CSV table of C-alpha atoms in Angstrom, one decimal:
chain,number,residue,atom,x,y,z
A,13,MET,CA,68.2,-40.1,57.6
A,14,ALA,CA,68.2,-42.9,55.2
A,15,CYS,CA,70.3,-42.7,52.0
A,16,ARG,CA,68.7,-43.8,48.7
A,17,SER,CA,71.0,-45.2,46.1
A,18,LEU,CA,70.2,-44.5,42.4
A,19,ALA,CA,69.8,-47.5,40.2
A,20,ARG,CA,72.1,-47.6,37.2
A,21,ALA,CA,70.8,-48.7,33.8
A,22,PRO,CA,72.1,-52.0,32.6
A,23,THR,CA,74.8,-51.6,30.0
A,24,ARG,CA,74.1,-53.0,26.5
A,25,SER,CA,76.5,-55.5,25.4
A,26,TRP,CA,77.7,-55.1,21.7
A,27,THR,CA,79.3,-58.3,21.5
A,28,ARG,CA,78.1,-60.5,18.7
A,29,PRO,CA,78.3,-64.2,19.0
A,30,PHE,CA,79.9,-66.1,16.3
A,31,ALA,CA,77.4,-67.4,13.8
A,32,SER,CA,77.6,-69.8,11.0
A,33,GLU,CA,78.0,-68.8,7.3
A,34,VAL,CA,74.3,-69.5,6.6
A,35,ASP,CA,73.1,-67.2,9.3
A,36,SER,CA,75.2,-64.3,8.0
A,37,ILE,CA,73.8,-64.7,4.5
A,38,ALA,CA,70.2,-64.7,5.8
A,39,SER,CA,70.8,-61.6,7.9
A,40,SER,CA,72.3,-59.7,5.0
A,41,LEU,CA,69.3,-60.6,2.8
A,42,THR,CA,66.9,-59.4,5.4
A,43,ASN,CA,68.7,-56.1,5.7
A,44,SER,CA,68.6,-55.7,1.9
A,45,LEU,CA,64.9,-56.3,1.8
A,46,GLN,CA,64.3,-53.7,4.6
A,47,ASP,CA,66.3,-51.1,2.7
A,48,THR,CA,64.4,-51.6,-0.6
A,49,PRO,CA,61.2,-49.5,0.2
A,50,SER,CA,63.4,-46.5,1.1
A,51,ILE,CA,65.3,-46.7,-2.2
A,52,GLU,CA,62.0,-46.9,-4.2
A,53,SER,CA,60.7,-43.9,-2.4
A,54,LEU,CA,63.8,-41.9,-3.1
A,55,LEU,CA,63.7,-42.8,-6.8
A,56,GLN,CA,60.0,-41.9,-7.0
A,57,ASN,CA,60.6,-38.5,-5.4
A,58,ASP,CA,63.5,-37.8,-7.7
A,59,THR,CA,61.8,-38.8,-10.9
A,60,SER,CA,58.5,-37.0,-10.0
A,61,GLY,CA,60.2,-33.7,-10.0
A,62,ARG,CA,61.9,-34.2,-13.4
A,63,VAL,CA,59.5,-36.1,-15.6
A,64,SER,CA,56.9,-33.7,-17.0
A,65,GLN,CA,53.2,-34.5,-17.3
A,66,ILE,CA,51.5,-34.4,-20.7
A,67,ASP,CA,48.2,-32.7,-21.2
A,68,ASP,CA,45.6,-34.8,-22.9
A,69,GLU,CA,44.1,-31.9,-25.0
A,70,SER,CA,47.1,-29.9,-26.0
A,71,HIS,CA,49.6,-32.8,-25.9
A,72,SER,CA,52.2,-30.5,-24.4
A,73,THR,CA,54.2,-30.6,-21.2
A,74,THR,CA,53.0,-28.6,-18.2
A,75,ASP,CA,56.4,-27.5,-17.0
A,76,PHE,CA,56.5,-24.2,-18.9
A,77,GLU,CA,53.8,-21.5,-18.7
A,78,PRO,CA,51.6,-21.8,-21.8
A,79,ASP,CA,51.0,-19.0,-24.3
A,80,PRO,CA,48.0,-16.8,-23.3
A,81,VAL,CA,46.6,-17.0,-26.8
A,82,ALA,CA,46.9,-20.8,-26.8
A,83,ARG,CA,45.4,-21.0,-23.4
A,84,THR,CA,42.5,-18.8,-24.4
A,85,TYR,CA,42.0,-20.9,-27.6
A,86,HIS,CA,41.9,-24.2,-25.7
A,87,SER,CA,39.5,-22.7,-23.1
A,88,LEU,CA,37.2,-21.6,-25.9
A,89,LYS,CA,37.3,-25.0,-27.6
A,90,ARG,CA,36.5,-26.6,-24.2
A,91,GLN,CA,33.5,-24.3,-23.7
A,92,LEU,CA,32.3,-24.9,-27.3
A,93,SER,CA,32.4,-28.7,-26.8
A,94,THR,CA,30.3,-28.2,-23.7
A,95,THR,CA,27.8,-25.5,-24.7
A,96,GLY,CA,28.0,-25.7,-28.5
A,97,ARG,CA,24.6,-27.5,-28.8
A,98,LEU,CA,22.8,-25.0,-26.6
A,99,GLY,CA,20.8,-22.0,-27.8
A,100,SER,CA,19.0,-21.5,-31.1
A,101,ALA,CA,20.0,-20.7,-34.7
A,102,ILE,CA,18.4,-17.5,-36.1
A,103,THR,CA,17.7,-18.1,-39.8
A,104,PRO,CA,17.1,-16.5,-42.1
A,105,HIS,CA,18.8,-13.2,-41.2
A,106,TYR,CA,19.5,-10.1,-43.1
A,107,GLN,CA,22.9,-9.9,-44.9
A,108,PRO,CA,23.5,-6.6,-46.7
A,109,ASN,CA,25.8,-8.0,-49.3
A,110,THR,CA,23.1,-10.4,-50.5
A,111,LEU,CA,21.4,-7.7,-52.6
A,112,LEU,CA,24.7,-7.3,-54.5
A,113,THR,CA,25.9,-10.8,-54.8
A,114,HIS,CA,22.5,-12.5,-55.3
A,115,PRO,CA,19.9,-9.9,-56.4
A,116,PRO,CA,16.3,-10.8,-56.4
A,117,SER,CA,14.7,-11.8,-59.7
A,118,PRO,CA,11.6,-10.1,-61.2
A,119,SER,CA,9.4,-13.0,-60.2
A,120,SER,CA,10.4,-12.7,-56.5
A,121,ILE,CA,9.1,-9.1,-56.1
A,122,THR,CA,6.9,-9.1,-53.0
A,123,LEU,CA,5.4,-6.4,-50.8
A,124,GLU,CA,7.4,-7.8,-47.9
A,125,LEU,CA,10.7,-7.3,-49.8
A,126,LEU,CA,9.7,-3.8,-50.7
A,127,MET,CA,8.7,-2.9,-47.2
A,128,ALA,CA,11.9,-4.4,-45.7
A,129,SER,CA,13.9,-2.2,-48.1
A,130,GLN,CA,12.1,0.9,-46.9
A,131,SER,CA,10.6,1.6,-50.3
A,132,HIS,CA,7.4,3.0,-48.8
A,133,LEU,CA,9.0,5.9,-47.0
A,134,GLY,CA,8.6,9.2,-48.8
A,135,HIS,CA,9.5,12.8,-47.9
A,136,SER,CA,7.9,15.4,-45.7
A,137,THR,CA,4.5,16.7,-46.7
A,138,SER,CA,6.1,20.1,-47.2
A,139,LEU,CA,8.2,18.8,-50.0
A,140,TRP,CA,5.4,17.1,-51.8
A,141,ASN,CA,5.0,17.2,-55.5
A,142,PRO,CA,1.3,17.2,-56.5
A,143,MET,CA,2.1,15.0,-59.5
A,144,ASN,CA,2.7,12.1,-57.2
A,145,SER,CA,-0.8,12.1,-55.6
A,146,ARG,CA,-1.7,8.8,-57.4
A,147,TYR,CA,1.3,7.0,-55.9
A,148,ILE,CA,0.8,8.1,-52.2
A,149,PHE,CA,-1.0,5.8,-49.8
A,150,GLY,CA,-1.3,8.2,-46.9
A,151,ILE,CA,0.5,10.3,-44.3
A,152,ARG,CA,2.2,9.1,-41.2
A,153,GLN,CA,3.7,11.6,-38.7
A,154,GLY,CA,4.1,14.3,-41.4
A,155,ILE,CA,5.7,11.9,-43.9
A,156,HIS,CA,4.0,10.6,-47.1
A,157,ILE,CA,3.7,6.8,-47.4
A,158,ILE,CA,4.1,5.4,-50.9
A,159,SER,CA,1.7,2.6,-51.9
A,160,LEU,CA,3.7,-0.6,-52.2
A,161,GLU,CA,1.2,-2.2,-54.5
A,162,VAL,CA,1.7,0.6,-57.0
A,163,THR,CA,5.5,0.3,-56.5
A,164,ALA,CA,5.4,-3.5,-57.2
A,165,ALA,CA,3.2,-3.0,-60.3
A,166,HIS,CA,5.5,-0.3,-61.8
A,167,LEU,CA,8.6,-2.3,-61.0
A,168,ARG,CA,7.3,-5.3,-62.8
A,169,ARG,CA,6.4,-3.2,-65.8
A,170,ALA,CA,9.9,-1.7,-65.8
A,171,CYS,CA,11.3,-5.3,-65.7
A,172,CYS,CA,9.3,-6.2,-68.8
A,173,VAL,CA,10.7,-3.2,-70.6
A,174,VAL,CA,14.3,-3.9,-69.6
A,175,SER,CA,14.0,-7.6,-70.6
A,176,GLY,CA,12.4,-6.7,-74.0
A,177,VAL,CA,15.2,-4.2,-74.8
A,178,ALA,CA,17.9,-6.7,-73.8
A,179,GLU,CA,16.3,-9.5,-75.8
A,180,ARG,CA,16.4,-7.2,-78.9
A,181,ARG,CA,20.1,-6.4,-78.3
A,182,GLY,CA,19.5,-2.9,-77.2
A,183,LEU,CA,22.1,-0.8,-75.3
A,184,ILE,CA,21.0,-0.2,-71.7
A,185,LEU,CA,22.6,2.5,-69.6
A,186,PHE,CA,22.5,2.4,-65.8
A,187,VAL,CA,23.1,5.7,-64.1
A,188,GLY,CA,23.5,6.3,-60.3
A,189,THR,CA,25.7,9.2,-59.2
A,190,ARG,CA,25.0,9.3,-55.4
A,191,PRO,CA,27.5,8.0,-52.9
A,192,GLY,CA,27.0,4.3,-52.2
A,193,GLN,CA,25.3,3.5,-55.6
A,194,THR,CA,28.5,2.5,-57.4
A,195,ARG,CA,28.5,-1.2,-56.7
A,196,CYS,CA,24.8,-1.8,-57.4
A,197,VAL,CA,25.0,0.3,-60.7
A,198,VAL,CA,28.1,-1.7,-61.9
A,199,ASN,CA,26.6,-5.0,-60.9
A,200,ALA,CA,23.3,-4.3,-62.7
A,201,ALA,CA,25.1,-3.2,-65.9
A,202,LYS,CA,27.2,-6.4,-65.8
A,203,LEU,CA,24.1,-8.6,-65.5
A,204,ALA,CA,22.3,-6.8,-68.3
A,205,SER,CA,25.4,-6.6,-70.5
A,206,GLY,CA,25.0,-2.9,-70.6
A,207,CYS,CA,26.9,0.3,-69.6
A,208,HIS,CA,27.1,2.1,-66.4
A,209,LEU,CA,27.7,5.7,-65.1
A,210,PHE,CA,28.4,6.5,-61.5
A,211,GLU,CA,30.1,9.9,-61.9
A,212,ARG,CA,28.8,13.2,-63.0
A,213,TRP,CA,26.9,13.3,-66.3
A,214,THR,CA,28.6,15.3,-69.0
A,215,PRO,CA,26.1,17.7,-70.5
A,216,GLY,CA,25.7,17.1,-74.3
A,217,SER,CA,26.8,13.5,-74.3
A,218,ILE,CA,23.7,12.6,-76.2
A,219,THR,CA,22.8,15.8,-78.1
A,220,ASN,CA,26.4,16.5,-79.0
A,221,GLY,CA,27.7,13.0,-78.8
A,222,HIS,CA,29.8,13.1,-81.9
A,223,GLN,CA,32.1,15.7,-80.3
A,224,ILE,CA,32.1,14.3,-76.8
A,225,LEU,CA,32.0,10.5,-77.5
A,226,GLY,CA,33.4,10.5,-81.0
A,227,ARG,CA,36.7,9.0,-80.0
A,228,CYS,CA,35.3,6.2,-77.9
A,229,LYS,CA,36.3,2.8,-79.2
A,230,THR,CA,33.6,0.8,-80.8
A,231,LYS,CA,33.5,-2.6,-82.5
A,232,PHE,CA,31.1,-4.9,-84.5
A,233,VAL,CA,29.8,-8.0,-83.0
A,234,ASP,CA,27.7,-10.9,-84.2
A,235,GLU,CA,24.6,-12.5,-82.7
A,236,PHE,CA,26.8,-14.4,-80.2
A,237,ASP,CA,28.6,-11.2,-79.0
A,238,ARG,CA,31.8,-12.2,-80.8
A,239,SER,CA,34.0,-9.5,-82.3
A,240,VAL,CA,33.9,-9.2,-86.1
A,241,GLU,CA,37.1,-8.0,-87.8
A,242,GLY,CA,37.4,-6.1,-91.0
A,243,PHE,CA,35.0,-3.2,-90.4
A,244,ASP,CA,37.5,-0.6,-89.2
A,245,ASP,CA,36.8,1.7,-92.1
A,246,PHE,CA,33.1,1.8,-91.4
A,247,LEU,CA,33.8,2.7,-87.7
A,248,LEU,CA,35.5,5.9,-88.7
A,249,ASP,CA,32.4,7.5,-90.1
A,250,SER,CA,29.9,5.9,-87.8
A,251,PRO,CA,28.0,8.2,-85.4
A,252,ALA,CA,28.4,8.0,-81.7
A,253,LEU,CA,26.4,5.3,-80.0
A,254,LYS,CA,23.3,6.3,-78.1
A,255,PRO,CA,21.6,4.1,-75.5
A,256,ASP,CA,18.3,2.5,-76.3
A,257,LEU,CA,17.2,2.6,-72.7
A,258,VAL,CA,18.4,4.6,-69.7
A,259,VAL,CA,17.8,3.5,-66.1
A,260,CYS,CA,18.3,6.4,-63.7
A,261,LEU,CA,18.4,5.7,-59.9
A,262,ASN,CA,18.5,9.4,-58.8
A,263,PRO,CA,16.6,11.6,-61.3
A,264,LEU,CA,16.8,14.8,-59.2
A,265,GLU,CA,20.6,15.1,-59.8
A,266,ASN,CA,20.4,14.0,-63.5
A,267,TRP,CA,17.6,16.0,-64.9
A,268,VAL,CA,19.9,17.3,-67.6
A,269,MET,CA,20.5,13.7,-68.8
A,270,LEU,CA,16.7,13.0,-68.7
A,271,HIS,CA,16.1,16.2,-70.7
A,272,GLU,CA,18.6,15.1,-73.4
A,273,CYS,CA,17.0,11.6,-73.5
A,274,GLY,CA,13.6,13.2,-74.0
A,275,LEU,CA,14.9,15.4,-76.9
A,276,ASN,CA,16.3,12.3,-78.7
A,277,GLY,CA,13.3,10.0,-78.0
A,278,ILE,CA,15.2,7.6,-75.7
A,279,PRO,CA,12.9,5.9,-73.1
A,280,THR,CA,13.9,6.2,-69.5
A,281,ILE,CA,13.2,4.4,-66.2
A,282,GLY,CA,13.7,6.2,-62.9
A,283,ILE,CA,13.0,6.0,-59.2
A,284,ILE,CA,10.5,8.7,-58.4
A,285,ASP,CA,10.2,9.9,-54.8
A,286,THR,CA,7.4,12.0,-53.5
A,287,ASP,CA,9.4,15.2,-54.1
A,288,ALA,CA,10.2,14.4,-57.8
A,289,ASP,CA,8.2,14.9,-61.0
A,290,PRO,CA,7.1,11.6,-62.5
A,291,THR,CA,6.8,13.2,-65.9
A,292,TRP,CA,10.6,13.4,-66.2
A,293,VAL,CA,10.9,9.7,-67.0
A,294,THR,CA,9.0,7.4,-69.3
A,295,TYR,CA,8.5,4.6,-66.9
A,296,PRO,CA,8.5,5.9,-63.3
A,297,ILE,CA,9.0,3.6,-60.3
A,298,PRO,CA,7.5,5.2,-57.1
A,299,ALA,CA,9.9,4.4,-54.3
A,300,ASN,CA,12.3,5.8,-51.8
A,301,ASP,CA,15.4,7.0,-53.7
A,302,ASP,CA,17.2,8.0,-50.4
A,303,SER,CA,17.3,4.4,-49.1
A,304,LEU,CA,20.4,2.6,-50.4
A,305,ARG,CA,18.8,-0.8,-49.7
A,306,CYS,CA,15.8,0.2,-51.8
A,307,VAL,CA,18.1,1.4,-54.6
A,308,GLN,CA,20.0,-1.9,-54.5
A,309,VAL,CA,16.7,-3.9,-54.7
A,310,VAL,CA,15.5,-1.9,-57.8
A,311,ALA,CA,18.8,-2.0,-59.5
A,312,GLY,CA,19.3,-5.7,-58.8
A,313,VAL,CA,15.8,-6.6,-60.1
A,314,LEU,CA,16.3,-4.6,-63.3
A,315,GLY,CA,19.7,-6.1,-63.8
A,316,LYS,CA,18.3,-9.6,-63.4
A,317,ALA,CA,15.5,-8.7,-65.9
A,318,GLY,CA,18.2,-7.7,-68.4
A,319,GLU,CA,20.1,-10.9,-67.8
A,320,GLU,CA,16.9,-12.9,-68.6
A,321,GLY,CA,16.5,-11.0,-71.8
A,322,GLN,CA,20.1,-11.6,-72.8
A,323,MET,CA,19.7,-15.3,-72.1
A,324,LYS,CA,16.6,-15.5,-74.3
A,325,ARG,CA,18.4,-13.7,-77.2
A,326,ARG,CA,21.4,-16.1,-77.0
A,327,LYS,CA,19.1,-19.1,-76.9
A,328,LYS,CA,17.3,-18.0,-80.0
A,329,ALA,CA,20.6,-17.2,-81.7
A,330,LYS,CA,21.7,-20.8,-81.2
A,331,GLU,CA,18.5,-21.9,-82.9
A,332,GLY,CA,19.4,-19.6,-85.9
A,333,GLU,CA,16.9,-16.8,-85.1
A,334,VAL,CA,18.1,-13.2,-84.8
A,335,THR,CA,15.9,-11.1,-82.5
A,336,TYR,CA,17.2,-7.7,-83.7
A,337,THR,CA,17.7,-5.8,-86.9
A,338,PRO,CA,21.4,-5.9,-87.9
A,339,THR,CA,23.1,-2.6,-88.7
A,340,LYS,CA,23.1,-1.6,-92.3
A,341,LEU,CA,26.4,-0.3,-93.6
A,342,ALA,CA,26.5,2.4,-96.2
A,343,LYS,CA,28.6,1.6,-99.3
């Protein structure tokens, strides 16, 4: 049986021969260059974890969790910048406040405007007043339809009346006591330089005005609507003021006021629906008095008509012409 001897690995000698000074400098330089990449990698790893990145849009660091509101805002701005030019712009569109801030003028009365404001819708045929037969166009599903041509003609006539009274310095009273009519009544009175009433009418304000309105403050004005001093003694004995024209937006609730105006010969303008009596007012406007938009259109048009009359009066006053008869004071 043969014996096999194991070979032993040669031992490595760690002895370093002596070298010159130039060789030692070259070897140290080589070792330094070999260690340089490792140092750069360590520095890069160390600084990458500490230096924060800056966002190009928000200009803020990304270390901290951003605010949800800010994140949503920036997301929205990013979407708008991408999809902002897509789609279509719907113009013109209906804005309810336009009838109050910019009411239509009498010259802009059209059938489309009246139909859009639901002026043609009347009441049920069971509530019909036979006096309105000349204003009704037909019947649709048990509801009377008001003729818009008749409505436009009567509204233009009422505008001429309001403009003429305002041009002659008449006092115009706008009345609307239903909920939601306050703003349009006040705005119309402001345009026509008149008075307004949006609460309950006090019975006897015209027939017994000296007792009810006797303590109301009055003043004298000139043709330019400037106060004139020195007539306080005449104001004590002067009667209560009465309106020269009354515009009523809901005649059914104010029939007492219309009756007093009839007794004192005061002309009236009113919105007459199919269930109202057109003989209650002097100048009826057949329209839907239950539609707030219709009431705003009628009140705005009449207010603009009064504003045009006031502008004509002031223009003539600048030219030295007085369009009304001044009040004569008793000695």
